Amino acid sequence: MMTAQELFKLSKKDKNQLEQNYIDALQDREFHELVDSLNVSSDILKNYTSLLKDVIKEKKNCKNCPSLEKCPNKVKGYIEQIIVLEKGLNFAYVNCPLEKERLKNSAHQKWMMVYDMPKEIKRASLNDVYKTAKNRIPIIKYFKTFLDDYQNIDKPKGIYLHGSFGSGKTYLIAALFNELAKKEVRSAMVYFPEFLRELKASFGTDFKERFDYIKEVPLLLLDDIGAENVTSWSRDEILGPILQYRMEEGLSTFFTSNLTLEELEVNLASTKSGNDSLKARRIIERIRQLTVDYPLIGENFRR
Ligand code: ADP
Ligand code: MG
């Protein structure tokens, strides 16, 4: 953009050229319409012909938007806008709806911590879930109640979601957590077998931080419980206290598993050091307190 001083210094010939360019541009219908909509005198407008043309070009690009990735505008995801000032025009970049959506989605992800889970899980969305099979309907209904209730004082119960491999259990819960992240609810999704391994390896370093984080996070998913190598340590020192704390504090807790609660009880009872069905039962009782039980059995979505 030219300053007033620069404009003043222009020779008469240049001034005529500016005018001529402007008049030529007016032949274009879109240029004409844009200029009319601004309600600014031609004396001012003629100094901005090429910038105004750029705005039109970007508008056209947006009209034929190929995708955010392939955005042909000068600044990807942004469109130039005209700001009318008292003595001239200014031009600013404003983000387009697609870019706004992208920013919103990446911003809310900071509320979700994932632990040894596929990255794509952060993009799971309830909108995608709706379109799929009937066996999800009761779960989605529960999610809706959960979303409504979550803002209330009494924190709603999580779900114990069990069923066959690849039926979409993890995806479903991730979609719910994503929705709550948009409301700035902090959550963690941890692949339980790997979490245990790393927790054990963190003795003497940040063990307590890791343990406390999972214990206290407002929303927790323990993914694939029952797939871990059960030891009396993992059951009685880790899982038990985490669940006990979350029960007492009313923190919503979710589980996915290939096992039903009855099968999980059997699984938790047996460790290398023997069989302890009482301790296993106490864990199951806590899970029952924390959750409602839903099956999700279906085709394997994994490819
Ligand atoms: P599970 O936890 O039951 O073993 P996952 O949740 O990991 O199954 O789902 C298996 C695969 O299918 C994953 O790659 C996941 O991203 C995909 N998937 C599951 N449900 C959906 C859905 N509703 N829409 C899109 N992809 C899905
Ligand atoms: Mg899973």
CSV table of C-alpha atoms and ligand atoms in Angstrom, one decimal:
chain,number,residue,atom,x,y,z
A,1,MET,CA,0.0,0.0,0.0
A,2,MET,CA,1.2,3.5,-0.8
A,3,THR,CA,1.6,6.2,1.8
A,4,ALA,CA,0.1,9.6,1.2
A,5,GLN,CA,3.6,11.0,0.8
A,6,GLU,CA,4.5,8.4,-1.9
A,7,LEU,CA,1.3,9.2,-3.6
A,8,PHE,CA,2.1,12.9,-3.6
A,9,LYS,CA,5.4,12.3,-5.3
A,10,LEU,CA,3.9,10.4,-8.2
A,11,SER,CA,4.3,12.1,-11.5
A,12,LYS,CA,1.3,13.2,-13.5
A,13,LYS,CA,2.0,10.4,-15.9
A,14,ASP,CA,1.9,7.8,-13.2
A,15,LYS,CA,-1.3,9.3,-11.8
A,16,ASN,CA,-2.9,8.9,-15.2
A,17,GLN,CA,-1.7,5.3,-15.3
A,18,LEU,CA,-3.3,4.6,-11.9
A,19,GLU,CA,-6.5,6.0,-13.2
A,20,GLN,CA,-6.3,4.0,-16.4
A,21,ASN,CA,-5.6,0.8,-14.6
A,22,TYR,CA,-8.6,1.4,-12.3
A,23,ILE,CA,-10.9,2.2,-15.3
A,24,ASP,CA,-9.7,-1.0,-17.1
A,25,ALA,CA,-10.4,-3.1,-14.0
A,26,LEU,CA,-13.9,-1.7,-13.8
A,27,GLN,CA,-14.7,-3.6,-17.0
A,28,ASP,CA,-14.7,-6.7,-14.9
A,29,ARG,CA,-18.2,-7.3,-13.3
A,30,GLU,CA,-16.9,-8.7,-10.1
A,31,PHE,CA,-14.5,-5.8,-9.6
A,32,HIS,CA,-17.3,-3.4,-10.3
A,33,GLU,CA,-19.5,-5.0,-7.7
A,34,LEU,CA,-16.8,-5.1,-5.1
A,35,VAL,CA,-16.0,-1.5,-5.6
A,36,ASP,CA,-19.7,-0.5,-5.4
A,37,SER,CA,-20.1,-2.4,-2.1
A,38,LEU,CA,-17.3,-0.5,-0.5
A,39,ASN,CA,-18.9,2.9,-0.8
A,40,VAL,CA,-15.5,4.7,-1.2
A,41,SER,CA,-14.7,7.4,-3.8
A,42,SER,CA,-12.9,6.4,-7.0
A,43,ASP,CA,-10.1,8.9,-6.1
A,44,ILE,CA,-9.1,6.7,-3.2
A,45,LEU,CA,-10.0,3.3,-4.8
A,46,LYS,CA,-7.8,3.9,-7.9
A,47,ASN,CA,-4.7,3.6,-5.7
A,48,TYR,CA,-5.6,0.0,-4.8
A,49,THR,CA,-6.5,-1.6,-8.1
A,50,SER,CA,-4.1,-4.5,-7.9
A,51,LEU,CA,-4.8,-5.2,-4.2
A,52,LEU,CA,-8.5,-5.2,-4.9
A,53,LYS,CA,-7.9,-7.6,-7.8
A,54,ASP,CA,-6.1,-9.9,-5.4
A,55,VAL,CA,-9.1,-9.9,-3.0
A,56,ILE,CA,-11.4,-11.0,-5.9
A,57,LYS,CA,-9.0,-13.7,-6.9
A,58,GLU,CA,-8.9,-15.1,-3.3
A,59,LYS,CA,-12.7,-15.0,-3.1
A,60,LYS,CA,-12.8,-17.0,-6.3
A,61,ASN,CA,-10.3,-19.5,-4.9
A,62,CYS,CA,-12.5,-19.9,-1.8
A,63,LYS,CA,-15.6,-20.4,-3.9
A,64,ASN,CA,-13.9,-23.3,-5.7
A,65,CYS,CA,-12.1,-24.4,-2.5
A,66,PRO,CA,-10.2,-27.6,-3.2
A,67,SER,CA,-9.5,-28.3,0.5
A,68,LEU,CA,-7.7,-26.6,3.3
A,69,GLU,CA,-4.5,-28.6,2.4
A,70,LYS,CA,-4.6,-27.4,-1.2
A,71,CYS,CA,-5.7,-23.8,-0.4
A,72,PRO,CA,-4.2,-21.6,-3.2
A,73,ASN,CA,-4.5,-18.3,-1.4
A,74,LYS,CA,-1.4,-16.3,-0.5
A,75,VAL,CA,-1.6,-17.5,3.1
A,76,LYS,CA,-3.0,-21.0,3.4
A,77,GLY,CA,-6.4,-21.0,5.2
A,78,TYR,CA,-6.7,-17.2,5.2
A,79,ILE,CA,-8.5,-14.8,3.0
A,80,GLU,CA,-7.7,-11.2,2.4
A,81,GLN,CA,-10.2,-8.7,3.6
A,82,ILE,CA,-10.7,-5.0,3.0
A,83,ILE,CA,-10.9,-2.6,5.8
A,84,VAL,CA,-12.2,0.8,4.9
A,85,LEU,CA,-10.4,3.6,6.7
A,86,GLU,CA,-11.2,7.3,6.7
A,87,LYS,CA,-8.5,8.1,4.1
A,88,GLY,CA,-7.8,4.9,2.4
A,89,LEU,CA,-8.0,1.1,2.6
A,90,ASN,CA,-6.2,-1.4,4.6
A,91,PHE,CA,-6.0,-5.2,3.9
A,92,ALA,CA,-6.0,-7.9,6.5
A,93,TYR,CA,-5.9,-11.7,6.5
A,94,VAL,CA,-8.8,-13.5,8.2
A,95,ASN,CA,-9.0,-17.2,8.7
A,96,CYS,CA,-11.6,-19.1,6.7
A,97,PRO,CA,-14.2,-21.4,8.3
A,98,LEU,CA,-12.1,-24.5,7.5
A,99,GLU,CA,-9.0,-23.0,9.1
A,100,LYS,CA,-11.1,-21.9,12.1
A,101,GLU,CA,-12.4,-25.5,12.5
A,102,ARG,CA,-8.8,-26.8,12.3
A,103,LEU,CA,-7.6,-24.4,14.9
A,104,LYS,CA,-10.5,-25.2,17.2
A,105,ASN,CA,-9.8,-29.0,16.9
A,106,SER,CA,-6.1,-28.7,17.5
A,107,ALA,CA,-6.7,-26.4,20.5
A,108,HIS,CA,-9.0,-28.7,22.3
A,109,GLN,CA,-6.7,-31.7,22.0
A,110,LYS,CA,-4.4,-30.2,24.6
A,111,TRP,CA,-7.0,-31.3,27.1
A,112,MET,CA,-6.5,-35.0,26.2
A,113,MET,CA,-3.6,-37.0,27.3
A,114,VAL,CA,-3.0,-40.3,25.4
A,115,TYR,CA,-0.7,-42.9,26.6
A,116,ASP,CA,0.6,-45.4,24.1
A,117,MET,CA,-2.5,-45.2,21.9
A,118,PRO,CA,-2.8,-44.7,18.1
A,119,LYS,CA,-2.6,-41.0,17.3
A,120,GLU,CA,-5.7,-41.1,15.2
A,121,ILE,CA,-7.7,-41.7,18.3
A,122,LYS,CA,-7.5,-38.0,19.1
A,123,ARG,CA,-9.6,-37.3,16.0
A,124,ALA,CA,-12.4,-39.7,16.9
A,125,SER,CA,-15.7,-38.0,16.5
A,126,LEU,CA,-19.2,-38.7,17.6
A,127,ASN,CA,-20.5,-37.6,14.2
A,128,ASP,CA,-18.7,-40.5,12.6
A,129,VAL,CA,-20.0,-42.9,15.1
A,130,TYR,CA,-23.7,-42.1,14.6
A,131,LYS,CA,-23.6,-43.5,11.1
A,132,THR,CA,-22.6,-47.0,12.1
A,133,ALA,CA,-24.3,-50.1,13.3
A,134,LYS,CA,-27.3,-50.5,15.6
A,135,ASN,CA,-25.4,-52.1,18.5
A,136,ARG,CA,-24.0,-48.6,19.3
A,137,ILE,CA,-27.3,-46.9,19.9
A,138,PRO,CA,-27.7,-47.7,23.6
A,139,ILE,CA,-24.1,-46.5,24.1
A,140,ILE,CA,-24.6,-43.3,22.2
A,141,LYS,CA,-27.7,-42.7,24.2
A,142,TYR,CA,-25.8,-43.1,27.4
A,143,PHE,CA,-23.1,-40.7,26.0
A,144,LYS,CA,-25.8,-38.0,25.4
A,145,THR,CA,-27.0,-38.3,29.0
A,146,PHE,CA,-23.4,-38.3,30.2
A,147,LEU,CA,-22.6,-35.1,28.2
A,148,ASP,CA,-25.7,-33.4,29.7
A,149,ASP,CA,-25.0,-34.6,33.2
A,150,TYR,CA,-21.3,-33.9,33.2
A,151,GLN,CA,-21.6,-30.2,33.9
A,152,ASN,CA,-23.7,-31.0,37.0
A,153,ILE,CA,-22.3,-31.5,40.4
A,154,ASP,CA,-22.7,-35.3,40.5
A,155,LYS,CA,-20.3,-36.8,38.1
A,156,PRO,CA,-21.9,-39.5,36.0
A,157,LYS,CA,-20.6,-43.1,35.9
A,158,GLY,CA,-18.4,-44.2,33.2
A,159,ILE,CA,-18.8,-47.3,31.0
A,160,TYR,CA,-17.3,-50.8,31.2
A,161,LEU,CA,-17.3,-51.5,27.5
A,162,HIS,CA,-16.5,-55.1,26.6
A,163,GLY,CA,-16.5,-57.0,23.4
A,164,SER,CA,-14.7,-58.5,20.6
A,165,PHE,CA,-11.4,-57.3,19.2
A,166,GLY,CA,-11.7,-54.3,16.8
A,167,SER,CA,-15.4,-53.7,17.4
A,168,GLY,CA,-14.7,-50.0,17.9
A,169,LYS,CA,-14.7,-49.8,21.8
A,170,THR,CA,-11.7,-47.5,22.1
A,171,TYR,CA,-12.9,-45.4,19.2
A,172,LEU,CA,-16.3,-44.8,20.8
A,173,ILE,CA,-14.9,-43.7,24.2
A,174,ALA,CA,-12.3,-41.5,22.5
A,175,ALA,CA,-15.1,-39.8,20.6
A,176,LEU,CA,-16.8,-38.9,23.9
A,177,PHE,CA,-13.6,-37.6,25.4
A,178,ASN,CA,-13.0,-35.5,22.4
A,179,GLU,CA,-16.4,-33.9,22.8
A,180,LEU,CA,-15.7,-33.1,26.4
A,181,ALA,CA,-12.3,-31.8,25.6
A,182,LYS,CA,-14.1,-29.1,23.5
A,183,LYS,CA,-15.7,-28.1,26.8
A,184,GLU,CA,-12.2,-28.0,28.3
A,185,VAL,CA,-12.6,-31.2,30.4
A,186,ARG,CA,-9.2,-32.8,31.0
A,187,SER,CA,-9.0,-36.5,30.2
A,188,ALA,CA,-6.5,-39.3,29.9
A,189,MET,CA,-6.7,-42.5,27.8
A,190,VAL,CA,-4.1,-45.0,28.7
A,191,TYR,CA,-3.4,-48.4,27.2
A,192,PHE,CA,-3.4,-50.2,30.5
A,193,PRO,CA,-0.8,-53.0,29.8
A,194,GLU,CA,1.8,-50.5,28.6
A,195,PHE,CA,1.0,-48.0,31.3
A,196,LEU,CA,1.8,-50.6,33.9
A,197,ARG,CA,5.1,-51.5,32.3
A,198,GLU,CA,6.2,-47.9,32.1
A,199,LEU,CA,5.0,-47.1,35.6
A,200,LYS,CA,7.1,-49.9,36.9
A,201,ALA,CA,10.1,-48.6,34.9
A,202,SER,CA,9.6,-45.2,36.4
A,203,PHE,CA,10.4,-46.3,40.0
A,204,GLY,CA,12.9,-43.9,41.4
A,205,THR,CA,12.1,-41.2,38.9
A,206,ASP,CA,8.7,-39.8,38.2
A,207,PHE,CA,6.6,-42.7,39.4
A,208,LYS,CA,4.5,-40.7,41.7
A,209,GLU,CA,3.7,-38.0,39.1
A,210,ARG,CA,2.6,-40.6,36.6
A,211,PHE,CA,0.5,-42.5,39.2
A,212,ASP,CA,-1.1,-39.4,40.6
A,213,TYR,CA,-2.0,-38.0,37.2
A,214,ILE,CA,-4.0,-41.1,36.3
A,215,LYS,CA,-5.5,-41.3,39.8
A,216,GLU,CA,-6.7,-37.7,39.7
A,217,VAL,CA,-7.5,-36.8,36.1
A,218,PRO,CA,-11.2,-35.8,35.8
A,219,LEU,CA,-11.9,-38.3,33.0
A,220,LEU,CA,-10.1,-41.6,32.6
A,221,LEU,CA,-10.1,-44.5,30.2
A,222,LEU,CA,-8.2,-47.6,31.1
A,223,ASP,CA,-8.0,-49.2,27.7
A,224,ASP,CA,-7.8,-53.0,27.3
A,225,ILE,CA,-8.0,-53.9,31.0
A,226,GLY,CA,-7.5,-57.7,31.3
A,227,ALA,CA,-4.8,-57.7,28.6
A,228,GLU,CA,-2.1,-56.9,31.1
A,229,ASN,CA,0.1,-59.3,32.9
A,230,VAL,CA,-1.6,-59.4,36.3
A,231,THR,CA,0.7,-59.3,39.3
A,232,SER,CA,-0.3,-58.7,42.9
A,233,TRP,CA,1.6,-55.4,42.5
A,234,SER,CA,-0.4,-54.3,39.5
A,235,ARG,CA,-3.7,-55.4,41.1
A,236,ASP,CA,-3.3,-54.4,44.7
A,237,GLU,CA,-0.9,-51.5,44.6
A,238,ILE,CA,-1.8,-49.8,41.3
A,239,LEU,CA,-5.3,-50.7,40.0
A,240,GLY,CA,-7.0,-51.0,43.4
A,241,PRO,CA,-5.8,-47.6,44.8
A,242,ILE,CA,-6.6,-45.8,41.5
A,243,LEU,CA,-10.1,-47.1,41.5
A,244,GLN,CA,-10.6,-46.6,45.2
A,245,TYR,CA,-9.6,-42.9,44.9
A,246,ARG,CA,-11.7,-42.3,41.9
A,247,MET,CA,-14.7,-43.9,43.5
A,248,GLU,CA,-14.3,-41.7,46.6
A,249,GLU,CA,-13.8,-38.6,44.6
A,250,GLY,CA,-16.6,-39.3,42.1
A,251,LEU,CA,-14.3,-39.2,39.1
A,252,SER,CA,-15.8,-40.6,35.9
A,253,THR,CA,-13.9,-43.7,34.8
A,254,PHE,CA,-14.2,-45.8,31.7
A,255,PHE,CA,-12.8,-49.2,30.7
A,256,THR,CA,-12.6,-51.2,27.6
A,257,SER,CA,-11.9,-54.9,27.6
A,258,ASN,CA,-12.1,-58.1,25.6
A,259,LEU,CA,-13.4,-59.7,28.8
A,260,THR,CA,-16.8,-59.5,30.6
A,261,LEU,CA,-16.6,-58.5,34.2
A,262,GLU,CA,-17.0,-62.2,35.2
A,263,GLU,CA,-14.1,-63.1,33.0
A,264,LEU,CA,-12.1,-60.2,34.3
A,265,GLU,CA,-12.6,-61.4,37.8
A,266,VAL,CA,-11.2,-64.8,37.0
A,267,ASN,CA,-8.3,-63.1,35.2
A,268,LEU,CA,-7.5,-60.8,38.1
A,269,ALA,CA,-7.6,-63.6,40.7
A,270,SER,CA,-4.7,-65.6,39.4
A,271,THR,CA,-1.2,-64.3,39.6
A,272,LYS,CA,2.2,-66.0,39.8
A,273,SER,CA,2.0,-65.9,43.6
A,274,GLY,CA,-1.3,-67.9,43.6
A,275,ASN,CA,-5.0,-67.4,43.5
A,276,ASP,CA,-6.7,-64.6,45.4
A,277,SER,CA,-10.3,-64.4,44.5
A,278,LEU,CA,-11.2,-62.0,47.3
A,279,LYS,CA,-8.8,-59.3,46.0
A,280,ALA,CA,-10.1,-59.9,42.5
A,281,ARG,CA,-13.7,-59.5,43.7
A,282,ARG,CA,-12.9,-56.2,45.4
A,283,ILE,CA,-11.6,-54.8,42.2
A,284,ILE,CA,-14.6,-55.9,40.3
A,285,GLU,CA,-16.9,-54.3,43.0
A,286,ARG,CA,-15.1,-51.0,42.5
A,287,ILE,CA,-15.5,-51.2,38.7
A,288,ARG,CA,-19.2,-51.9,39.2
A,289,GLN,CA,-19.5,-48.9,41.4
A,290,LEU,CA,-17.7,-46.7,38.9
A,291,THR,CA,-19.4,-47.9,35.7
A,292,VAL,CA,-22.4,-49.1,33.8
A,293,ASP,CA,-21.8,-52.3,31.8
A,294,TYR,CA,-22.3,-52.3,28.0
A,295,PRO,CA,-21.3,-55.0,25.5
A,296,LEU,CA,-20.0,-54.0,22.1
A,297,ILE,CA,-19.8,-57.0,19.9
A,298,GLY,CA,-19.5,-56.7,16.2
A,299,GLU,CA,-17.5,-57.0,13.1
A,300,ASN,CA,-13.8,-56.2,13.3
A,301,PHE,CA,-13.2,-52.7,12.0
A,302,ARG,CA,-9.4,-53.2,11.9
A,303,ARG,CA,-7.8,-53.5,8.6
B,1,ADP,P1,-11.5,-52.0,19.8
B,1,ADP,O1,-11.0,-51.0,20.8
B,1,ADP,O2,-12.8,-52.5,20.1
B,1,ADP,O3,-10.5,-53.1,19.6
B,1,ADP,P2,-11.0,-49.8,18.0
B,1,ADP,O4,-11.8,-48.8,18.7
B,1,ADP,O5,-9.6,-49.8,18.1
B,1,ADP,O6,-11.6,-51.2,18.4
B,1,ADP,O7,-11.5,-49.8,16.5
B,1,ADP,C1,-10.9,-50.5,15.5
B,1,ADP,C2,-10.5,-49.7,14.2
B,1,ADP,O8,-11.7,-49.2,13.6
B,1,ADP,C3,-9.7,-48.5,14.6
B,1,ADP,O9,-8.7,-48.3,13.6
B,1,ADP,C4,-10.7,-47.3,14.6
B,1,ADP,O10,-10.1,-46.1,14.3
B,1,ADP,C5,-11.7,-47.8,13.6
B,1,ADP,N1,-13.1,-47.4,14.0
B,1,ADP,C6,-13.8,-47.9,15.0
B,1,ADP,N2,-15.0,-47.3,15.1
B,1,ADP,C7,-15.1,-46.4,14.1
B,1,ADP,C8,-16.0,-45.4,13.6
B,1,ADP,N3,-17.2,-45.3,14.2
B,1,ADP,N4,-15.7,-44.6,12.6
B,1,ADP,C9,-14.5,-44.7,12.1
B,1,ADP,N5,-13.5,-45.5,12.4
B,1,ADP,C10,-13.8,-46.4,13.4
B,2,MG,MG,-9.3,-51.0,21.9
